PDB file of C-alpha atoms in Angstrom:
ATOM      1  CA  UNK A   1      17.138  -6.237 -18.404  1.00 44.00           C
ATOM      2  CA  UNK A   2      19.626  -3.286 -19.376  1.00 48.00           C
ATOM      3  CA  UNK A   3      20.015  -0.356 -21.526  1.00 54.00           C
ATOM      4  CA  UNK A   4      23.075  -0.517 -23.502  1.00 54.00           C
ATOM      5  CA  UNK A   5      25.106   2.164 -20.983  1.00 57.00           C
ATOM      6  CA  UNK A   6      24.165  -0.394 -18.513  1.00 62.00           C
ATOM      7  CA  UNK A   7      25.511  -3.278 -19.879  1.00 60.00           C
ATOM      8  CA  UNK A   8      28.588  -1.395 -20.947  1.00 61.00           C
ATOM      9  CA  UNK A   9      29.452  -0.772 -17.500  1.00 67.00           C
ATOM     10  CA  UNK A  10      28.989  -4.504 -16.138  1.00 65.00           C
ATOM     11  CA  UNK A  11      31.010  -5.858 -18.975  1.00 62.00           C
ATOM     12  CA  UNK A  12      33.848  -4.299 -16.788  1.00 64.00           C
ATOM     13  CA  UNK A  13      32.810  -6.593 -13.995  1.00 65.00           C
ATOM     14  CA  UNK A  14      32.657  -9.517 -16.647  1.00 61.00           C
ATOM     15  CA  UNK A  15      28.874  -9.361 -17.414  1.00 60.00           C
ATOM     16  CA  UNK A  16      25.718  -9.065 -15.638  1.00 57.00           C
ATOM     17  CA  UNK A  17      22.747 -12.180 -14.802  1.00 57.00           C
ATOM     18  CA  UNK A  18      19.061 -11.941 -13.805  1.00 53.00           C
ATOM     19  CA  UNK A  19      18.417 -11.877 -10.174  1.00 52.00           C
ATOM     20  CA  UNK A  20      17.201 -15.727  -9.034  1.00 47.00           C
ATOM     21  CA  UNK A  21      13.818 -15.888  -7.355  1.00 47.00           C
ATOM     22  CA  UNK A  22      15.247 -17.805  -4.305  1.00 47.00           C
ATOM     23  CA  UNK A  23      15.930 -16.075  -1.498  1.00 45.00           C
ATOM     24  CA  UNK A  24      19.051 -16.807   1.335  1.00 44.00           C
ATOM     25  CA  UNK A  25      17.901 -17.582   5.051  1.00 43.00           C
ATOM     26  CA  UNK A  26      19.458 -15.352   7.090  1.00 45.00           C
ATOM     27  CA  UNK A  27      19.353 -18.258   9.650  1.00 46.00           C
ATOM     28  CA  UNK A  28      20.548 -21.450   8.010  1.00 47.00           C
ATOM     29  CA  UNK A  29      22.229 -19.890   4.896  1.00 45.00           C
ATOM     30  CA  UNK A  30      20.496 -22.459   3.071  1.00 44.00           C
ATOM     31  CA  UNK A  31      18.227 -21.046  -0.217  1.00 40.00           C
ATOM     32  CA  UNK A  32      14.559 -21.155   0.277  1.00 44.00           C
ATOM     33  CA  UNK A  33      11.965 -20.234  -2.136  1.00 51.00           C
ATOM     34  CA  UNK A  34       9.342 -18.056  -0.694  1.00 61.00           C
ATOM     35  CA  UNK A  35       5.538 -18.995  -1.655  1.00 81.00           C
ATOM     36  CA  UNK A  36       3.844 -16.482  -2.820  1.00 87.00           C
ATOM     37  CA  UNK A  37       0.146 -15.890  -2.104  1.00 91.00           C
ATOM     38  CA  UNK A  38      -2.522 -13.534  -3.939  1.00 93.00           C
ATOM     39  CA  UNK A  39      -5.026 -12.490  -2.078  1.00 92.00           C
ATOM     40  CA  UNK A  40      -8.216 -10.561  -3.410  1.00 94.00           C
ATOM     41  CA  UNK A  41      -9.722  -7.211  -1.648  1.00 92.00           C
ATOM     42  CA  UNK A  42     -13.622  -7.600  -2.026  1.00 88.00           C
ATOM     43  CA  UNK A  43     -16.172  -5.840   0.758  1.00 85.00           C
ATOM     44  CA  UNK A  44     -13.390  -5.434   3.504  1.00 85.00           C
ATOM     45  CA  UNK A  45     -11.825  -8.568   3.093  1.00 87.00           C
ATOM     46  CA  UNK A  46      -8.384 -10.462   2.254  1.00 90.00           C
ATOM     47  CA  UNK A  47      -9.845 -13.528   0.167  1.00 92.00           C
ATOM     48  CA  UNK A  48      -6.975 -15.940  -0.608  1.00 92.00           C
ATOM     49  CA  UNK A  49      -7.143 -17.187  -4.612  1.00 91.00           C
ATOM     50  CA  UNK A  50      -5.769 -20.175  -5.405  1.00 90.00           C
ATOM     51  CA  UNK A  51      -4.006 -21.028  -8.906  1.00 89.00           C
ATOM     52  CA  UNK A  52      -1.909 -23.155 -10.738  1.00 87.00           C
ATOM     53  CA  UNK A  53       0.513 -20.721 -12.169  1.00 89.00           C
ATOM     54  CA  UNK A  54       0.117 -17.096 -11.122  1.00 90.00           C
ATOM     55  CA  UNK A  55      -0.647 -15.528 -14.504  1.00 91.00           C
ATOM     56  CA  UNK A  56      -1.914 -11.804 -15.418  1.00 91.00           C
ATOM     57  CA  UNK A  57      -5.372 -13.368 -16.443  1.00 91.00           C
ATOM     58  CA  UNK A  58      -5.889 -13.766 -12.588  1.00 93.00           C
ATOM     59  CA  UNK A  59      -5.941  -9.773 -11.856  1.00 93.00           C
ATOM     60  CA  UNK A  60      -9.411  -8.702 -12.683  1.00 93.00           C
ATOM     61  CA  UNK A  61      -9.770  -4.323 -13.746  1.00 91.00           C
ATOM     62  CA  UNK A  62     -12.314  -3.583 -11.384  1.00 92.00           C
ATOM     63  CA  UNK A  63     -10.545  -5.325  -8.196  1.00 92.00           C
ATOM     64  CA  UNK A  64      -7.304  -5.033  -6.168  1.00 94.00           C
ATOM     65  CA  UNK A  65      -4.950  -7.855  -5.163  1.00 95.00           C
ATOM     66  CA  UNK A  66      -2.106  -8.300  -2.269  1.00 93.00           C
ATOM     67  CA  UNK A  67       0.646 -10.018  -3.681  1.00 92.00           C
ATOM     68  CA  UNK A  68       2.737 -11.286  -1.156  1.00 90.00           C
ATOM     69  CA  UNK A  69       6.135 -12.571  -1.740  1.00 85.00           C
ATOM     70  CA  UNK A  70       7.534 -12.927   1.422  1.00 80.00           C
ATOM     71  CA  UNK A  71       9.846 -10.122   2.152  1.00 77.00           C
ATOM     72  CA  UNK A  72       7.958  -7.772  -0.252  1.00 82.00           C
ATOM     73  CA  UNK A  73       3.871  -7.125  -0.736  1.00 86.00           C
ATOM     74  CA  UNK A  74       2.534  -5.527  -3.354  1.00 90.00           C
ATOM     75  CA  UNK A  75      -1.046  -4.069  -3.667  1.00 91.00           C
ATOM     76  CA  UNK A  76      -2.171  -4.007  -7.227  1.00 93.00           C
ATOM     77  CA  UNK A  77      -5.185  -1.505  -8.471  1.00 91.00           C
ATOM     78  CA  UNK A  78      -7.061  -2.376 -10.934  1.00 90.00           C
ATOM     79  CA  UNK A  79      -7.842   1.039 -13.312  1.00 87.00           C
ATOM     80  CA  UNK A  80     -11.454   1.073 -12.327  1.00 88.00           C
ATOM     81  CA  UNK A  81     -11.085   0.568  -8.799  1.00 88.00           C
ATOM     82  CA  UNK A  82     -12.253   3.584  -6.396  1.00 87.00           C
ATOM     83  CA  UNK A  83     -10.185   5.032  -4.362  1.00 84.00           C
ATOM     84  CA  UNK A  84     -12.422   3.884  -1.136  1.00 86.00           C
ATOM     85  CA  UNK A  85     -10.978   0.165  -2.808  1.00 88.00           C
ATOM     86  CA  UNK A  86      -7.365   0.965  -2.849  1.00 89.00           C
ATOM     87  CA  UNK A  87      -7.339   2.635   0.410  1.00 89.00           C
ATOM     88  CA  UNK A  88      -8.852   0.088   2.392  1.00 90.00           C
ATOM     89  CA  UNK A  89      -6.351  -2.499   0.010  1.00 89.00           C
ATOM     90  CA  UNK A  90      -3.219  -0.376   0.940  1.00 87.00           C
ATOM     91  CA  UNK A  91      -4.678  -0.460   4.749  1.00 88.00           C
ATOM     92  CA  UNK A  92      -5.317  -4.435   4.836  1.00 88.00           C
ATOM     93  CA  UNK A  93      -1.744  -4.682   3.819  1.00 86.00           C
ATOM     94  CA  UNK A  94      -0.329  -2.761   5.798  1.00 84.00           C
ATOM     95  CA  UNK A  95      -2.103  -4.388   8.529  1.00 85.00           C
ATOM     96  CA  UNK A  96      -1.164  -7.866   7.646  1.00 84.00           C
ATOM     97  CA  UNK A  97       2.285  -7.315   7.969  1.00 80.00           C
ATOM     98  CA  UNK A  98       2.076  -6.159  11.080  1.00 79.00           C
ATOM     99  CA  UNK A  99       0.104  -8.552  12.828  1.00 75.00           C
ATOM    100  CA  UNK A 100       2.490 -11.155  11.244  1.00 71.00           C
ATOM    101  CA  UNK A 101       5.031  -9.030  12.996  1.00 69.00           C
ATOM    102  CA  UNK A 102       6.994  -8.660   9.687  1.00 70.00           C
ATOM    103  CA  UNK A 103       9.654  -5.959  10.172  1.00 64.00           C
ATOM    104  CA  UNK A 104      11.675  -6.717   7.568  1.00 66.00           C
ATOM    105  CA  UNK A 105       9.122  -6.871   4.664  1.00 69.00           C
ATOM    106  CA  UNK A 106       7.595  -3.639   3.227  1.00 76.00           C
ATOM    107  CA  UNK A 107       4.711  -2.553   1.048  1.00 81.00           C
ATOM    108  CA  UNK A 108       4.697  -1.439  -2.491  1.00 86.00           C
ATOM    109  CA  UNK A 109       1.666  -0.009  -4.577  1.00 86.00           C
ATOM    110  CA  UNK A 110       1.200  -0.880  -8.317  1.00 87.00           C
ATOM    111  CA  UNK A 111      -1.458   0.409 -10.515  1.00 87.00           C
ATOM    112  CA  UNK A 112      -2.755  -1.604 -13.376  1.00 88.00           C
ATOM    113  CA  UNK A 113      -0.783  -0.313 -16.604  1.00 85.00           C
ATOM    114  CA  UNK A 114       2.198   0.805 -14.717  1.00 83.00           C
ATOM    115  CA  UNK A 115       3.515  -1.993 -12.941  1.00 86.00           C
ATOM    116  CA  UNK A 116       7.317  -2.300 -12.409  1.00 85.00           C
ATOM    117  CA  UNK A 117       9.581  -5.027 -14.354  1.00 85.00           C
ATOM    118  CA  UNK A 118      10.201  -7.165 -10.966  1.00 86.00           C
ATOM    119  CA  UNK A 119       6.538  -7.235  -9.975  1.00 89.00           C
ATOM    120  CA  UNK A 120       5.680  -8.573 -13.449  1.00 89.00           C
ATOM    121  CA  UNK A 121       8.766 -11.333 -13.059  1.00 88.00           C
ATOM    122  CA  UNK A 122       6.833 -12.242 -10.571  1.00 89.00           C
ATOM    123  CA  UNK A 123       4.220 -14.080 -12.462  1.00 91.00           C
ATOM    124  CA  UNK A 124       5.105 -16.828 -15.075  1.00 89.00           C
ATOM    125  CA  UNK A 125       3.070 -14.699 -17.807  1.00 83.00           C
ATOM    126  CA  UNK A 126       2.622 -10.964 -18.528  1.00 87.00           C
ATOM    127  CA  UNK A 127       1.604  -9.771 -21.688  1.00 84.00           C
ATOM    128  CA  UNK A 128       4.113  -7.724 -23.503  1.00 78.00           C
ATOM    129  CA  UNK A 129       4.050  -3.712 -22.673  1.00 62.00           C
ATOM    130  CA  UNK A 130       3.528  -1.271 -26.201  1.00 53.00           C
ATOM    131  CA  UNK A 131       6.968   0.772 -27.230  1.00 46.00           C
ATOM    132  CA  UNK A 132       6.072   4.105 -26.515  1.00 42.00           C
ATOM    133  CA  UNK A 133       9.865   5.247 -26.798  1.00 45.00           C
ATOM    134  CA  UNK A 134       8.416   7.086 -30.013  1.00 41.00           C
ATOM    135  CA  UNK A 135       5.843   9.199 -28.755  1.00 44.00           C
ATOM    136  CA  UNK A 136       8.448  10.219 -25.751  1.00 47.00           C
ATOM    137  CA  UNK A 137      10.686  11.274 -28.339  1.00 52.00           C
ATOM    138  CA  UNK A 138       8.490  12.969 -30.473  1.00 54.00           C
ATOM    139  CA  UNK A 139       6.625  14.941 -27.265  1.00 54.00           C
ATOM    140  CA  UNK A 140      10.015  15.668 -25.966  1.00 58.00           C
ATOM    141  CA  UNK A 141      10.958  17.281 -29.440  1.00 62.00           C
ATOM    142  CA  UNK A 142       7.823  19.467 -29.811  1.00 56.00           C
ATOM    143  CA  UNK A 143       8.585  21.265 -26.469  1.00 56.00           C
ATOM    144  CA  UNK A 144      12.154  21.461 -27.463  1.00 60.00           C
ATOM    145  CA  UNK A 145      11.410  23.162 -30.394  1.00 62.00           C
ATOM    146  CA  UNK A 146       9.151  25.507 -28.604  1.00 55.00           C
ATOM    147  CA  UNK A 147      11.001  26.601 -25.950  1.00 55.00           C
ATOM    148  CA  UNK A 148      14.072  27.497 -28.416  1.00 57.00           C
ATOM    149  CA  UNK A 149      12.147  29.616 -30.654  1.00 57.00           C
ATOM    150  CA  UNK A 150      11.778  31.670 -27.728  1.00 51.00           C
ATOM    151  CA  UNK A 151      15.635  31.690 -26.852  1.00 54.00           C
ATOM    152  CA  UNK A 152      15.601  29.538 -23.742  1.00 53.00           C
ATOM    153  CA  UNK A 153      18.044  27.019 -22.981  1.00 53.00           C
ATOM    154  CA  UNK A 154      17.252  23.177 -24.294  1.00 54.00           C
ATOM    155  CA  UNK A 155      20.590  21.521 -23.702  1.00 53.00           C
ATOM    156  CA  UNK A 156      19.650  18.026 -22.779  1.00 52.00           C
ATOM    157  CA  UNK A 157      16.173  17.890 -23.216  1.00 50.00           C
ATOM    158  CA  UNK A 158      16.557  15.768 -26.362  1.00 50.00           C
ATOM    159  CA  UNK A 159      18.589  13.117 -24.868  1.00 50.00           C
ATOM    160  CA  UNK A 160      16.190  10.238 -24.425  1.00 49.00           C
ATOM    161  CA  UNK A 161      15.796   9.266 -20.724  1.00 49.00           C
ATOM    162  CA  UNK A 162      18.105   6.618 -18.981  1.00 51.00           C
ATOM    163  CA  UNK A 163      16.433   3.340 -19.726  1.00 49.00           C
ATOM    164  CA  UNK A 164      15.839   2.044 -16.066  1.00 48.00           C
ATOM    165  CA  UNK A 165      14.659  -1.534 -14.485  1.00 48.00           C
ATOM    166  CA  UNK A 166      12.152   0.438 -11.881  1.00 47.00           C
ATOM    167  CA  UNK A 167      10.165   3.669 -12.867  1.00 47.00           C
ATOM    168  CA  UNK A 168       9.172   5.608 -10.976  1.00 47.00           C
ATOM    169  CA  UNK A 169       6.509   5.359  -8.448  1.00 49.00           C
ATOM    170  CA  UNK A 170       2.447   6.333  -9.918  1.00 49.00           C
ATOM    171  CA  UNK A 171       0.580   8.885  -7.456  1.00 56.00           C
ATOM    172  CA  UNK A 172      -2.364   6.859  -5.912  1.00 58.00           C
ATOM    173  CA  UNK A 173      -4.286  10.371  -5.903  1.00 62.00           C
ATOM    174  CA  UNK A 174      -4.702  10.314  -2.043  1.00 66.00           C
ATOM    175  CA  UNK A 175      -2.484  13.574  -2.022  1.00 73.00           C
ATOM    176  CA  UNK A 176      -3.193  17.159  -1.954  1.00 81.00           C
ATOM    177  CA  UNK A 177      -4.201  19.083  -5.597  1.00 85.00           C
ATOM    178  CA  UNK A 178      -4.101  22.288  -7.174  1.00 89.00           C
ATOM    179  CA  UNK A 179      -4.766  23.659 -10.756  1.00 92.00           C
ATOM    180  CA  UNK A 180      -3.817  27.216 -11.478  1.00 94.00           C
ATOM    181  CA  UNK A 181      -5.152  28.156 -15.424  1.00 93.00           C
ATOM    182  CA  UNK A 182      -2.870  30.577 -16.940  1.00 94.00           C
ATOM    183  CA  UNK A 183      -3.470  34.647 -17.929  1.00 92.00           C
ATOM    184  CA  UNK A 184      -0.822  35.717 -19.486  1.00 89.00           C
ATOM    185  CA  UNK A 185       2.305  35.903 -17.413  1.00 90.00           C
ATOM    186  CA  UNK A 186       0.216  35.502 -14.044  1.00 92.00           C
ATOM    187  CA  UNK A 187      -2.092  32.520 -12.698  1.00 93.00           C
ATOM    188  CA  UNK A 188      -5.273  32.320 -11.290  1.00 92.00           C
ATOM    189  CA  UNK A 189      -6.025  29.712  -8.751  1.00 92.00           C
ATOM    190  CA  UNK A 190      -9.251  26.918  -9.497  1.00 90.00           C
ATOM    191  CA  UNK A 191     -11.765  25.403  -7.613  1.00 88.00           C
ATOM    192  CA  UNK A 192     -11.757  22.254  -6.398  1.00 82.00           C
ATOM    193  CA  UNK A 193     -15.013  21.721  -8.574  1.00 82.00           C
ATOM    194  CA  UNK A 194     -13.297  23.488 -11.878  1.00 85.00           C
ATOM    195  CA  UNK A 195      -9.969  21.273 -11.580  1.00 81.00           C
ATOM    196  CA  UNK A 196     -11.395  18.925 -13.662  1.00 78.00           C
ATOM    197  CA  UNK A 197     -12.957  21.049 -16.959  1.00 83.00           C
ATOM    198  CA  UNK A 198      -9.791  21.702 -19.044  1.00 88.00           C
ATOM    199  CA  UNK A 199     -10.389  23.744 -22.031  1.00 90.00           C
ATOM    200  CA  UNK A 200      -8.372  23.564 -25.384  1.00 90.00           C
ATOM    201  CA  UNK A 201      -7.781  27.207 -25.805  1.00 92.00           C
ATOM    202  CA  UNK A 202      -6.095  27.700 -22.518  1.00 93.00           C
ATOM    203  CA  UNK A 203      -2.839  26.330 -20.303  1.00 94.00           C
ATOM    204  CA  UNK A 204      -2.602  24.990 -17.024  1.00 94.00           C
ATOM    205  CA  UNK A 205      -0.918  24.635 -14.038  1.00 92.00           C
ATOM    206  CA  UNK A 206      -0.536  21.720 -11.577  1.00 90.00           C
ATOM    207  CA  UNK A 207       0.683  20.683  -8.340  1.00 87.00           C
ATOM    208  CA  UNK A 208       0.473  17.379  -6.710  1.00 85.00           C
ATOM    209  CA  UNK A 209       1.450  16.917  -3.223  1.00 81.00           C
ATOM    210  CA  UNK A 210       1.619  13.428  -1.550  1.00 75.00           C
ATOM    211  CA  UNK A 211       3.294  11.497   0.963  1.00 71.00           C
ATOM    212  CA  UNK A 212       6.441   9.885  -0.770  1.00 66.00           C
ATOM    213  CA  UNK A 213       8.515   6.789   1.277  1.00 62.00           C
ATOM    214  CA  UNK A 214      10.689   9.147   3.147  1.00 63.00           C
ATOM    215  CA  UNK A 215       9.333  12.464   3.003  1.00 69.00           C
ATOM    216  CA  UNK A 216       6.727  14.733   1.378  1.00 72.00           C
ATOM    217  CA  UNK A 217       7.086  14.935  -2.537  1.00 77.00           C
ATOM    218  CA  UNK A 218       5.596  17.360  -4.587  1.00 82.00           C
ATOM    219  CA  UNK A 219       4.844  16.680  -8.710  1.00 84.00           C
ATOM    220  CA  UNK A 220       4.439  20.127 -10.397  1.00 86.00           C
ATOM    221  CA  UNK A 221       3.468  20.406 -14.291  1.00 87.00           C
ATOM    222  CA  UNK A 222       1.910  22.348 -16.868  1.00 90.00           C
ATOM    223  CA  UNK A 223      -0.792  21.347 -19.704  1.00 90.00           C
ATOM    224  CA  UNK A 224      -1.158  22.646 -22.613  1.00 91.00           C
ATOM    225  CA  UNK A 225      -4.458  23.069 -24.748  1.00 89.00           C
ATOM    226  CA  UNK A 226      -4.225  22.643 -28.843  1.00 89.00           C
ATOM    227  CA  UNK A 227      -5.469  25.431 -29.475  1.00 89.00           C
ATOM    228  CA  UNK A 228      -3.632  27.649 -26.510  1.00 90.00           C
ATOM    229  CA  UNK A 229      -1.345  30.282 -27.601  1.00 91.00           C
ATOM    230  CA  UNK A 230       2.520  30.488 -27.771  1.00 89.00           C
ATOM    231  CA  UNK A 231       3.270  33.103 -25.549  1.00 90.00           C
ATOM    232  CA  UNK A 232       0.862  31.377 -22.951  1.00 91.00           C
ATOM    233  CA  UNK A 233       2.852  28.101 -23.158  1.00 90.00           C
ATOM    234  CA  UNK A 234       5.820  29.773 -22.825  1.00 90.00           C
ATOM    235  CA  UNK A 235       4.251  31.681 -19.727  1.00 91.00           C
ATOM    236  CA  UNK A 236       3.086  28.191 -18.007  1.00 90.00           C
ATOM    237  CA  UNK A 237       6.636  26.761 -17.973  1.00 89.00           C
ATOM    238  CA  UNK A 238       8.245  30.059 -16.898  1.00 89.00           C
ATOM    239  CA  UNK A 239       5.449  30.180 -13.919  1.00 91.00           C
ATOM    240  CA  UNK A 240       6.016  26.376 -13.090  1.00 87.00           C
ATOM    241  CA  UNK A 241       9.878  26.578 -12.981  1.00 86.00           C
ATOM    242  CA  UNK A 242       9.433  29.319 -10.302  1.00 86.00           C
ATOM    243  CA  UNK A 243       7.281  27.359  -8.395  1.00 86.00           C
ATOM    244  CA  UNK A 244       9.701  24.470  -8.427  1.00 82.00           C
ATOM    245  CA  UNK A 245      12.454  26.661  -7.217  1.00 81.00           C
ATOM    246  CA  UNK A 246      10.579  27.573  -4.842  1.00 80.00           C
ATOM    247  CA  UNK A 247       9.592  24.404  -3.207  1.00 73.00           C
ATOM    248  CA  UNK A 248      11.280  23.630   0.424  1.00 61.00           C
ATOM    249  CA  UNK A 249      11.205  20.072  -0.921  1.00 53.00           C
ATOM    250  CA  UNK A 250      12.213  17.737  -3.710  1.00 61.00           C
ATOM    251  CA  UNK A 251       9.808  18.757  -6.744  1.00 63.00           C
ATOM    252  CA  UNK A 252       9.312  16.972  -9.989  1.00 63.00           C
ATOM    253  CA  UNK A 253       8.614  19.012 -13.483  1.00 60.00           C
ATOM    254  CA  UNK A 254       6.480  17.807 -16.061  1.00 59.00           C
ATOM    255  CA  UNK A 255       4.743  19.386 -19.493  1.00 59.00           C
ATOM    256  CA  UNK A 256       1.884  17.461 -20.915  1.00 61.00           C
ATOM    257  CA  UNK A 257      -0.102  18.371 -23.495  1.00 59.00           C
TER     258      UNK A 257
END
């Protein structure tokens, strides 16, 4: 799967094919096809489930499943899982792989509704994923629009996003959060029991702090209320930005609304 820049720039290279499933042995050179196994987390415990053809019907919304393809694993959470369930899944994967002494193979975390293309090629049937590339668009435009009526920069914000094969990792809300609600041009820090009572009149502040694959990563945004004012919106992003340029690490900048 490409995006038209994409396949523009392997044309130069005479074209581009799918990946094949098979995998080289680094020892023979001969191709081997790795079995893959899906195993079910349920009280504590790795239970291994046997099919036919590994289909999506097999991944149940309130469960979470090791898929293990050899030289990758992923643990897949179902949306109503708690987060007890996908800790002790990440844990019992992480653990396998070690005591199979499995250096080479690593773990990657999927959450149901966000799964990446090559963990759905994994399984001979996937149902197809709604085209949201309108609502993108549209959201993209509406903060476009505001920020320019108050004379900030928007070059670039309309181009749509750089169709890609892997998106980018979901947060597994293990990390470290903070919701600041917005007073005019300051913010005041919430409670841990308030972060979760949003109110349509007023904008807000987040930042998400979690353990990335090589270092700490930190997801800053802003929401917006219907009914919030202009000036506060406009307030939010300012605030946010200078909280991103601020960070000692890597931050990410989103606006929801």
């Amino acid at each position: 799967m490409a995006d038209a820049e994409a396949g523009e720039f392997w044309a130069l290279f005479g074209g581009f094919a799918p990946l094949p499933r098979k995998t080289a042995s680094e020892e023979t050179g001969e191709e081997t096809e790795a079995a893959v196994k899906l195993l079910c987390f349920n009280q504590g415990q790795l239970e291994p489930i046997g099919f036919e053809s590994l289909t999506h019907d097999l991944l149940e919304t309130n469960k979470c499943y090791l898929l293990d393809c050899g030289a990758q694993m992923y643990v897949w959470m179902g949306r109503t899982t708690s987060l007890q369930q996908r800790k002790g899944a990440s844990e019992a994967a992480e653990k396998l792989l070690t005591g199979d002494s499995r250096t080479k193979s690593h773990v990657m975390k999927m959450i149901e509704g966000y799964e990446t293309v090559t963990f759905k090629s994994k399984f001979n049937e996937w149902p197809p994923t709604p085209d949201l590339k309108l609502s993108s668009e549209d959201g993209r435009g509406k903060v476009a629009a505001l920020l320019k009526s108050q004379g900030l920069d928007v070059k670039g914000l309309m181009k749509s996003a750089p169709v890609t094969e892997e998106p980018e990792s979901y947060i597994d809300c293990t990390g470290h959060l903070q919701v600041w609600r917005v007073n005019g041009n300051a913010k005041t820090l919430l409670a841990s029991s308030e972060q979760s009572k949003f109110y349509t009149g007023d904008c807000y502040i987040f930042q998400y702090t979690y353990t990335g694959e090589d270092k700490e990563e930190c997801l800053i945004g802003t929401w917006f209320g219907n009914k919030s004012v202009e000036e506060e919106r406009v307030s939010a992003i300012s605030l946010a930005s200078k909280m991103v340029q601020a960070a000692k690490f890597q931050a990410t900048m989103v606006v929801t609304h």
